[in-house]
Amino acid sequence: MTWTPIGSLSDIPPRGARCVATPQGKIAVFRTADDQVYAIDDHCPHKGGPLSQGIVHGAAVTCPLHNWVISLETGKALGADEGAVTTLPVKVEGDRLFIALEALVSKAA
Amino acid sequence: MSEKLVIIGNGMAPGRMLEHLLEAAPDRYVVTIFNAEPRVNYDRIMLSPVLSGEKAFEEIVIHGDGWYIKHGITLYKGHRIVAIDREAKTVTSDHGVTESYDRLVIATGSVPFIIPVPGKDLPGVLSYRDLDDVNAMLLAAQSRAKAIVIGGGLLGLEAAAGLKERGMDVTVLHVMPTLMERQLDPAAGYLLQKAVEARGIKVMTKANTKAIVGNGKVEGVELMDGTIIPATLVVMAVGIRPNSALAKDAGLEVNRGIVVDDRMWTSDPAIMALGECAEVGGHVYGLVAPLYEMARVAAAGLADGEDRRFVHSDTPTKLKVTGIDLYSLGDFADGEDREEIILRDASAGIYKRVVLQDNRIIGTVLFGETADGAWFNDLKKKATDISEMRDTLIFGQAFQGGASSDPLAAVAALADDAEICGCNGICKGKITGAITSKGLTGLDDVRAHTKASASCGSCTGLVEQLLKLTLGEAYNPAAVQPMCGCTTLGHDDVRRLIKAKGLKTIPAVMQELEWKTSCGCAKCRPALNYYLVCDWPDQYADDYQSRFINERVHANIQKDGTYSVVPRMWGGVTSAGELRAIADVVDKFEIPMVKVTGGQRIDMLGIRKEDLPAVWTDLGKAGFVSGHAYAKGLRTVKTCVGSDWCRFGTQDSTGLGIRIEKFMWGSWTPAKVKMAVSGCPRNCAEATCKDVGVVCVDSGYEIHFAGAAGLDIRGTEVLGLVKTEDEALEVIVALVQMYREQARYLERIYKWAKRIGTAEIKKQILDDTEKRRAYFERFVFSQKFAQVDPWSERVSGKDKHEFRPMASVGFAEAAE
Ligand code: SRM
Ligand SMILES: Cc1cc2nc3c(=O)[nH]c(=O)nc-3n(C[C@H](O)[C@H](O)[C@H](O)COP(=O)(O)OP(=O)(O)OC[C@H]3O[C@@H](n4cnc5c(N)ncnc54)[C@H](O)[C@@H]3O)c2cc1C
Ligand code: SF4
Ligand code: FES
């Protein structure tokens, strides 16, 4: 696994998200209230809504377009909805954040 | 070919008949209805709550216009049938419409009895029968003057209570020594009088009206003994007479009412009659329960279905005055062969009396505590021999077999065929059956599926207990909808507790109010954030992560993740300079779509998020600020050209619109707020479907509110007329502040107003100048913190991180 540096924890507001641009589209990187960090494809399984723009609560995000709730841990839609987004491994070293993009690349390949 | 069914009258009886008929034989008839009242079918019983302000007319409509369209029924509103030609089989209305029938149903209801005294025709003398009467009373009540209700029966007392609620000084004149003497014995009548007087209504019994006096309009009522009681409104509620004149003219057999057999057919085999106008087995009726049974019988007959026959039964009487519990049933006159059991509790104001004949109940009067009414009714109906429980009978059902006084146990003990809803004849088994088989969870469900509690509502408590019994823990009787899954508290409780406990941050709210989740959800957080912004404008720091994306980046997200930008154009007025600046921005950022919105301004759509700050920089230079097209806040104030240009304009509507918008922009509200100002009643700015609207007239500014034109369509209500622009602004600002402080998050003004009542809003905003001023000042204070253009803030660097990715990685890097 290759760890790509993307910045520091303080770049992301608690209960917020930032994007990382890749040739494969945007990755959304979330920080929860208790400083857990998750990275997922910024593309809602429903109609492609930008999940990074949603409201973060617990380890989940509510999509801004039609309110699907997506688990940040599994990428799966919670509740009655069905669907999932790709999740990517994240590493926190001190304040520094790294993600592993293989999952994306293999999807691209 | 379908046969033609014509119905005269569109009251509660034929309305119910049609429901049964459409179920049994949906395509059998082509139906045409003529109704003298210019409206759809509504729940006449509930006029009293409309009068008192507890309900709005829309809430008591039974069949809205859509229902008639859906079922292909032609309804002639405001057409009174003036002739029936039985030879030709046609009816003719007062507007000259003639319609032929194969079958005709007469359901003309009753006419209020007017005592033939001098002055009975003076303006200001009303009866109490339909919505027009209620509206006339409401108009009269605005003067807050004196009203007299003649008649101390059910209708009279409901009218008196309603008028009192509306602020009038009310006297009830009753000719008999005690109130409601036909339904109550003297002891209960006395208790009732005390309860009525305790609400500030004067009651005069043995008061015989001699004349209504007045010069050109009502000025008072003169009694037989010469006393004159002053009043500007007189409501006569002394009784009703079956409305049978039309049938009589047509040569049908008429006695007290239109005579029908036990299958509702009149003396003409093509004509039925039902409702209060019909007389069956020598009885005429004035309560809906038997009329609903007539409806069932008539529908079965018209559908050629089961051979259903009408059987007489007594209907309990209940008074629908909040806070007065009264129940009466059957016969309770004294008699040699009769015995009675009485229970009195003076301190609690309770009186119960059961009248027996041969150890069977024949009548019951309950005052102060009526929960056992259904049980007594059941015993009476089944003619149960009560000798074994005689000693405890009067204590009610809970006392039988065990000393449990738990009301739930009492309901549990009711037999499955015990009647719960008298109006609709719905028994216990039918309700519990529907709850289980259809998975019902609340009162509204039960109403929709069984009709129980859907008419006069006095069995609501029993139905709720049945829900509790059947669903156990799963039923939440408080019926407060929790804000979301994170709490059991409803919005109102949360708002109250935020103030009461002085909670000033979201974590504080969640801690103190025992939130079930650690950091809430997408439903409760934006609501809490708003409540805190509203309640502590100077102390609370907006929680940006609890805002929906649009309010976080101050633009509207689009389906493809791009954004739209709508700058303010104050009052819809723009200039060459502004338009040029917009044109330049559109060119520079290659904005794919420019559109004029429905709110008199310009929308630029399809802007990339990264470009937003640069777009705002350019717009800001031209003087534009955010239009808050995304906000639960003030959106647009639409205006028309008004007196500056228009030949009809009475005031400067454009100027007032701009003034309001400049005063109020930036303020956060529970849901979006849209306004408009029209320069005259032609209303070109469409002010009468807005959250708040102003219609200028010669004498000033008519302030409207609670309109809607989105998911629901509703004309506004008039708050009042003010003389100056300054007053108009103060009233509008105070109204919006009241709404800000009270409404639930995402509740538009019209929903909030419906919930708390127009009367209350008028009282606080128009009548109570001190309150109004206080609301106004609280709004002005909160604006100090809210009136900051969010675009220029972001141009100067706020929330920079929102508008650019934290990193960009290329494939080479990623694949390494
Ligand atoms: C742009 C505009 C349509 C247009 O091209 O004309 C528009 C566009 C949207 N409307 Fe609207 N409404 C627009 C005038 C209206 C009007 C007419 C009016 O204001 O005179 C109404 C009916 C009046 C009313 O508000 O009730 C209207 C009733 C709605 C509703 C239903 C609200 C309701 O409670 O019934 C929604 C949904 C909501 O707010 O939850 C809505 C929601 C929306 C949203 C915000 C949908 C969304 O959540 O993304 C649309 C945003 C598009 C965008 O990015 O600009 N829009 N919308 C109009 C902007 C007016 C402005 O200048 O601010
Ligand atoms: C204020 C009030 C409170 C009440 N409270 C209760 C209560 O708590 N419980 C209870 O059981 N009952 C109550 N009632 C009584 C109940 O409302 C009536 O029994 C019931 O509405 C009668 O129904 P109906 O269909 O016979 O007549 P209505 O509902 O009176 O309808 C008759 C309709 O026919 C129309 N009409 C008359 N003549 C013509 C014509 N020639 N051509 C065309 N149309 C015509 C009339 O305009 C009217 O709309 C109350 C009534 C009032 C007024
Ligand atoms: S009506 Fe309003 S919400 Fe619906 S598509 Fe049009 S702009 Fe969008
Ligand atoms: S696109 Fe995310 S919920 Fe519809």
Coordinates of N, CA and C in Angstrom, one line a residue, chain B residues 211-366:
Chain B
A211 N -89.0 41.4 22.6 CA -88.7 42.1 21.3 C -87.2 42.3 21.2
I212 N -86.8 42.4 20.0 CA -85.4 42.9 19.8 C -85.5 44.3 19.4
V213 N -84.8 45.2 20.1 CA -85.0 46.6 19.9 C -83.8 47.2 19.1
G214 N -84.0 48.3 18.4 CA -82.9 49.0 17.8 C -83.4 49.8 16.6
N215 N -82.6 50.8 16.3 CA -83.0 51.7 15.2 C -82.1 51.4 14.0
G216 N -82.6 50.6 13.1 CA -81.9 50.3 11.9 C -80.9 49.1 12.1
K217 N -80.5 48.9 13.3 CA -79.7 47.7 13.7 C -79.9 47.4 15.1
V218 N -79.4 46.2 15.5 CA -79.7 45.7 16.9 C -79.1 46.6 17.9
E219 N -79.9 47.0 18.9 CA -79.3 47.7 20.1 C -79.5 47.0 21.4
G220 N -80.4 46.0 21.4 CA -80.7 45.3 22.6 C -81.8 44.3 22.5
V221 N -82.1 43.6 23.6 CA -83.2 42.7 23.7 C -84.1 43.1 24.9
E222 N -85.4 43.2 24.6 CA -86.3 43.5 25.7 C -87.0 42.2 26.1
L223 N -87.0 42.0 27.5 CA -87.6 40.9 28.0 C -89.1 41.2 28.4
M224 N -89.9 40.1 28.6 CA -91.3 40.3 29.0 C -91.5 41.2 30.1
D225 N -90.6 41.2 31.1 CA -90.7 42.0 32.3 C -90.3 43.4 32.1
G226 N -89.9 43.7 30.8 CA -89.6 45.1 30.5 C -88.1 45.4 30.5
T227 N -87.3 44.6 31.1 CA -85.9 44.8 31.2 C -85.3 44.9 29.7
I228 N -84.4 45.9 29.5 CA -83.7 45.9 28.2 C -82.3 45.6 28.4
I229 N -81.8 44.6 27.7 CA -80.3 44.3 27.8 C -79.7 44.8 26.5
P230 N -78.7 45.7 26.7 CA -78.0 46.2 25.4 C -77.1 45.1 24.8
A231 N -77.1 45.2 23.4 CA -76.2 44.3 22.7 C -76.2 44.7 21.2
T232 N -75.0 44.4 20.6 CA -75.0 44.8 19.2 C -75.1 43.5 18.3
L233 N -75.1 42.4 19.0 CA -75.2 41.1 18.2 C -76.2 40.2 19.0
V234 N -77.1 39.6 18.3 CA -78.1 38.7 18.9 C -78.0 37.4 18.1
V235 N -77.7 36.3 18.7 CA -77.7 35.0 18.1 C -78.9 34.2 18.6
M236 N -79.7 33.8 17.6 CA -80.9 33.0 18.0 C -80.6 31.6 17.8
A237 N -80.6 30.8 18.9 CA -80.3 29.4 18.8 C -81.3 28.7 19.7
V238 N -82.6 28.8 19.2 CA -83.7 28.2 20.0 C -84.2 26.9 19.5
G239 N -83.7 26.5 18.4 CA -84.1 25.2 17.9 C -84.1 25.1 16.4
I240 N -84.4 24.0 15.9 CA -84.4 23.8 14.4 C -85.7 23.2 14.0
R241 N -86.0 23.4 12.7 CA -87.2 22.7 12.1 C -86.7 22.0 10.8
P242 N -87.2 20.8 10.6 CA -86.8 20.1 9.4 C -87.2 21.0 8.2
N243 N -86.3 21.0 7.2 CA -86.4 21.9 6.1 C -87.2 21.1 5.0
S244 N -88.5 21.2 5.1 CA -89.3 20.3 4.2 C -90.2 21.0 3.2
A245 N -90.1 22.3 3.2 CA -91.0 23.1 2.3 C -91.0 22.7 0.9
L246 N -89.7 22.5 0.4 CA -89.6 22.1 -1.0 C -90.3 20.8 -1.3
A247 N -90.2 19.8 -0.4 CA -90.8 18.5 -0.6 C -92.3 18.7 -0.6
K248 N -92.8 19.5 0.3 CA -94.2 19.8 0.5 C -94.8 20.4 -0.8
D249 N -94.1 21.4 -1.3 CA -94.5 22.0 -2.6 C -94.6 21.0 -3.7
A250 N -93.8 20.0 -3.7 CA -93.7 19.0 -4.7 C -94.8 17.9 -4.5
G251 N -95.5 18.1 -3.4 CA -96.6 17.1 -3.2 C -96.2 15.9 -2.5
L252 N -95.0 15.8 -1.9 CA -94.6 14.6 -1.2 C -95.3 14.6 0.2
E253 N -95.4 13.5 0.8 CA -96.0 13.4 2.1 C -95.1 14.0 3.2
V254 N -95.6 15.0 3.9 CA -94.7 15.7 4.9 C -95.5 15.8 6.2
N255 N -94.9 15.4 7.3 CA -95.5 15.6 8.6 C -94.7 16.6 9.3
R256 N -93.9 16.2 10.3 CA -92.9 17.2 10.9 C -91.8 17.3 9.9
G257 N -91.3 16.2 9.4 CA -90.3 16.2 8.4 C -90.9 15.5 7.1
I258 N -90.0 15.3 6.2 CA -90.4 14.5 5.0 C -90.6 13.1 5.4
V259 N -91.8 12.5 5.2 CA -92.0 11.2 5.7 C -91.3 10.2 4.8
V260 N -90.5 9.3 5.4 CA -89.9 8.2 4.7 C -90.1 6.9 5.4
D261 N -90.0 5.8 4.6 CA -90.1 4.5 5.2 C -88.7 4.1 5.8
D262 N -88.6 2.9 6.4 CA -87.3 2.6 7.0 C -86.2 2.3 6.0
R263 N -86.5 2.4 4.7 CA -85.4 2.4 3.7 C -85.2 3.7 3.1
M264 N -85.8 4.7 3.7 CA -85.5 6.1 3.3 C -86.3 6.6 2.0
W265 N -87.2 5.8 1.5 CA -88.0 6.2 0.4 C -89.1 7.1 0.8
T266 N -89.4 8.2 0.1 CA -90.5 9.0 0.4 C -91.8 8.4 -0.3
S267 N -92.8 9.2 -0.3 CA -94.1 8.7 -0.9 C -93.9 8.5 -2.4
D268 N -92.9 9.1 -3.0 CA -92.6 8.9 -4.4 C -91.5 7.9 -4.6
P269 N -91.7 6.8 -5.3 CA -90.8 5.7 -5.4 C -89.5 6.1 -6.1
A270 N -89.3 7.3 -6.7 CA -88.1 7.7 -7.3 C -87.3 8.6 -6.3
I271 N -87.9 8.9 -5.2 CA -87.3 10.0 -4.4 C -87.0 9.5 -2.9
M272 N -85.8 9.7 -2.5 CA -85.5 9.4 -1.1 C -85.3 10.7 -0.3
A273 N -85.4 10.7 1.0 CA -85.0 11.8 1.8 C -84.2 11.3 3.0
L274 N -83.2 12.1 3.4 CA -82.4 11.7 4.5 C -81.8 12.9 5.2
G275 N -81.4 12.7 6.4 CA -80.8 13.8 7.2 C -81.8 14.4 8.1
E276 N -81.6 15.6 8.5 CA -82.5 16.2 9.5 C -83.8 16.6 8.9
C277 N -83.9 16.6 7.5 CA -85.2 16.9 6.9 C -86.2 15.8 6.9
A278 N -85.6 14.6 7.2 CA -86.5 13.4 7.1 C -87.1 13.0 8.4
E279 N -88.3 12.4 8.3 CA -89.0 11.9 9.5 C -89.2 10.4 9.2
V280 N -88.6 9.6 10.2 CA -88.7 8.1 10.0 C -89.3 7.5 11.3
G281 N -90.3 6.7 11.1 CA -90.9 6.1 12.3 C -91.4 7.1 13.3
G282 N -91.8 8.3 12.8 CA -92.3 9.3 13.7 C -91.2 10.2 14.4
H283 N -90.0 9.8 14.1 CA -88.9 10.6 14.7 C -88.2 11.5 13.7
V284 N -87.8 12.7 14.2 CA -86.9 13.5 13.4 C -85.6 13.7 14.3
Y285 N -84.5 13.9 13.7 CA -83.2 13.9 14.4 C -82.4 15.2 14.3
G286 N -81.6 15.4 15.3 CA -80.8 16.6 15.2 C -79.3 16.4 15.6
L287 N -78.9 15.1 15.6 CA -77.5 14.7 15.9 C -77.1 13.8 14.7
V288 N -75.8 13.8 14.5 CA -75.3 13.1 13.2 C -75.4 11.5 13.3
A289 N -75.3 11.0 14.5 CA -75.2 9.5 14.5 C -76.4 8.8 13.8
P290 N -77.7 9.2 14.1 CA -78.7 8.5 13.3 C -78.7 8.9 11.8
L291 N -78.2 10.1 11.6 CA -78.2 10.6 10.1 C -77.2 9.7 9.4
Y292 N -76.1 9.4 10.0 CA -75.1 8.5 9.4 C -75.7 7.1 9.1
E293 N -76.5 6.7 10.0 CA -77.2 5.4 9.8 C -78.1 5.5 8.6
M294 N -78.9 6.6 8.6 CA -79.7 6.8 7.4 C -78.9 6.8 6.1
A295 N -77.7 7.4 6.2 CA -76.9 7.4 5.0 C -76.5 6.0 4.6
R296 N -76.2 5.2 5.5 CA -75.8 3.8 5.2 C -77.0 3.1 4.6
V297 N -78.2 3.3 5.2 CA -79.4 2.6 4.7 C -79.7 3.1 3.2
A298 N -79.6 4.4 3.0 CA -79.9 5.0 1.7 C -79.0 4.5 0.7
A299 N -77.7 4.4 1.0 CA -76.7 4.0 0.1 C -76.9 2.5 -0.3
A300 N -77.2 1.7 0.7 CA -77.5 0.3 0.4 C -78.7 0.2 -0.6
G301 N -79.7 1.0 -0.4 CA -80.9 1.0 -1.2 C -80.5 1.4 -2.6
L302 N -79.8 2.5 -2.8 CA -79.4 3.0 -4.1 C -78.5 2.1 -4.8
A303 N -77.7 1.3 -4.1 CA -76.8 0.4 -4.7 C -77.5 -0.9 -5.0
D304 N -78.7 -1.0 -4.6 CA -79.4 -2.3 -4.7 C -78.7 -3.4 -3.9
G305 N -78.1 -3.0 -2.8 CA -77.3 -3.9 -2.0 C -78.1 -4.6 -1.0
E306 N -77.5 -4.8 0.2 CA -78.2 -5.5 1.2 C -79.5 -4.7 1.6
D307 N -80.4 -5.4 2.1 CA -81.7 -4.8 2.5 C -81.5 -4.3 4.0
R308 N -81.0 -3.1 4.0 CA -80.8 -2.5 5.3 C -81.9 -1.6 5.8
R309 N -82.3 -1.7 7.0 CA -83.5 -0.9 7.5 C -83.0 0.0 8.6
F310 N -83.7 1.1 8.7 CA -83.3 2.1 9.8 C -84.1 1.7 11.1
V311 N -83.3 1.6 12.2 CA -83.9 1.4 13.5 C -83.6 2.5 14.4
H312 N -84.6 3.0 15.2 CA -84.3 4.1 16.1 C -83.4 3.7 17.2
S313 N -82.5 4.6 17.6 CA -81.8 4.4 18.8 C -81.4 5.8 19.4
D314 N -81.3 5.8 20.7 CA -80.9 7.1 21.4 C -79.5 7.5 21.1
T315 N -79.2 8.7 20.9 CA -77.8 9.2 20.7 C -77.4 10.0 21.9
P316 N -76.2 9.8 22.5 CA -75.8 10.6 23.6 C -75.5 12.1 23.2
T317 N -75.8 13.0 24.1 CA -75.4 14.4 23.8 C -74.2 14.8 24.5
K318 N -73.3 15.4 23.9 CA -72.1 16.0 24.5 C -72.0 17.4 24.1
L319 N -71.4 18.2 25.0 CA -71.3 19.6 24.7 C -69.8 19.8 24.3
K320 N -69.6 20.5 23.2 CA -68.2 20.7 22.7 C -67.7 22.0 23.2
V321 N -67.6 22.2 24.5 CA -67.0 23.5 25.0 C -65.8 23.0 25.8
T322 N -64.6 23.4 25.4 CA -63.4 22.9 26.1 C -63.5 23.1 27.5
G323 N -63.3 22.1 28.3 CA -63.3 22.3 29.8 C -64.6 22.0 30.4
I324 N -65.6 21.8 29.7 CA -66.9 21.4 30.3 C -67.2 20.0 29.8
D325 N -67.2 19.0 30.8 CA -67.5 17.6 30.4 C -68.9 17.3 30.8
L326 N -69.7 16.9 29.8 CA -71.1 16.7 30.0 C -71.6 15.6 29.0
Y327 N -72.4 14.7 29.6 CA -72.8 13.6 28.8 C -74.2 13.3 29.2
S328 N -75.1 13.1 28.2 CA -76.5 12.7 28.6 C -77.0 11.8 27.6
L329 N -77.9 10.8 28.0 CA -78.3 9.8 27.2 C -79.7 9.3 27.6
G330 N -80.6 9.2 26.7 CA -81.8 8.5 27.0 C -82.8 9.3 27.8
D331 N -83.6 8.6 28.6 CA -84.7 9.2 29.3 C -84.4 9.3 30.8
F332 N -84.6 10.4 31.3 CA -84.2 10.5 32.8 C -85.3 11.3 33.5
A333 N -86.5 11.3 33.0 CA -87.6 12.0 33.7 C -87.9 11.0 34.9
D334 N -88.4 11.7 36.0 CA -88.8 10.8 37.2 C -90.1 10.1 36.8
G335 N -90.3 9.0 37.5 CA -91.5 8.2 37.2 C -91.7 7.2 38.3
E336 N -92.9 6.7 38.4 CA -93.2 5.7 39.5 C -92.4 4.5 39.4
D337 N -92.3 4.0 38.2 CA -91.7 2.7 38.0 C -90.2 2.8 37.9
R338 N -89.6 4.0 38.2 CA -88.2 4.3 37.9 C -87.5 4.4 39.2
E339 N -86.2 4.0 39.2 CA -85.3 4.3 40.3 C -84.1 5.0 39.8
E340 N -83.4 5.6 40.7 CA -82.2 6.3 40.2 C -81.1 6.1 41.2
I341 N -79.9 6.2 40.7 CA -78.7 6.1 41.5 C -77.9 7.4 41.3
I342 N -77.5 8.1 42.3 CA -76.9 9.4 42.2 C -75.5 9.4 42.9
L343 N -74.6 10.1 42.3 CA -73.3 10.3 42.9 C -72.9 11.8 42.8
R344 N -72.6 12.4 43.9 CA -72.2 13.8 43.8 C -70.9 14.0 44.5
D345 N -70.0 14.8 43.9 CA -68.8 15.1 44.6 C -68.7 16.7 44.4
A346 N -69.1 17.4 45.4 CA -69.3 18.8 45.3 C -67.9 19.5 45.0
S347 N -66.9 19.0 45.8 CA -65.6 19.7 45.6 C -65.1 19.5 44.3
A348 N -65.3 18.4 43.7 CA -64.7 18.1 42.3 C -65.7 18.5 41.2
G349 N -66.9 19.0 41.6 CA -67.9 19.4 40.6 C -68.4 18.2 39.8
I350 N -68.6 17.1 40.5 CA -69.0 15.9 39.7 C -70.4 15.5 40.1
Y351 N -71.2 15.2 39.1 CA -72.6 14.7 39.4 C -72.8 13.6 38.4
K352 N -73.3 12.5 38.9 CA -73.6 11.4 38.0 C -75.0 10.8 38.4
R353 N -75.8 10.5 37.4 CA -77.1 10.0 37.7 C -77.4 8.9 36.7
V354 N -77.9 7.8 37.2 CA -78.3 6.7 36.3 C -79.8 6.4 36.6
V355 N -80.6 6.4 35.6 CA -82.0 6.1 35.8 C -82.3 4.7 35.4
L356 N -83.0 3.9 36.2 CA -83.2 2.5 36.0 C -84.7 2.2 35.9
Q357 N -85.0 1.2 35.1 CA -86.4 0.7 35.1 C -86.2 -0.8 35.0
D358 N -86.8 -1.6 35.9 CA -86.7 -3.0 35.9 C -85.2 -3.4 35.9
N359 N -84.4 -2.8 36.7 CA -83.0 -3.1 36.8 C -82.2 -2.9 35.5
R360 N -82.8 -2.1 34.6 CA -82.0 -1.9 33.4 C -81.9 -0.3 33.2
I361 N -80.7 0.1 32.7 CA -80.5 1.5 32.5 C -81.3 2.1 31.4
I362 N -82.1 3.1 31.6 CA -82.8 3.8 30.5 C -82.3 5.2 30.3
G363 N -81.5 5.7 31.2 CA -81.0 7.1 31.0 C -79.8 7.4 31.9
T364 N -79.0 8.3 31.4 CA -77.7 8.6 32.2 C -77.4 10.1 32.0
V365 N -77.1 10.7 33.1 CA -76.6 12.1 33.0 C -75.2 12.1 33.7
L366 N -74.2 12.6 33.1 CA -72.9 12.7 33.7 C -72.4 14.1 33.6

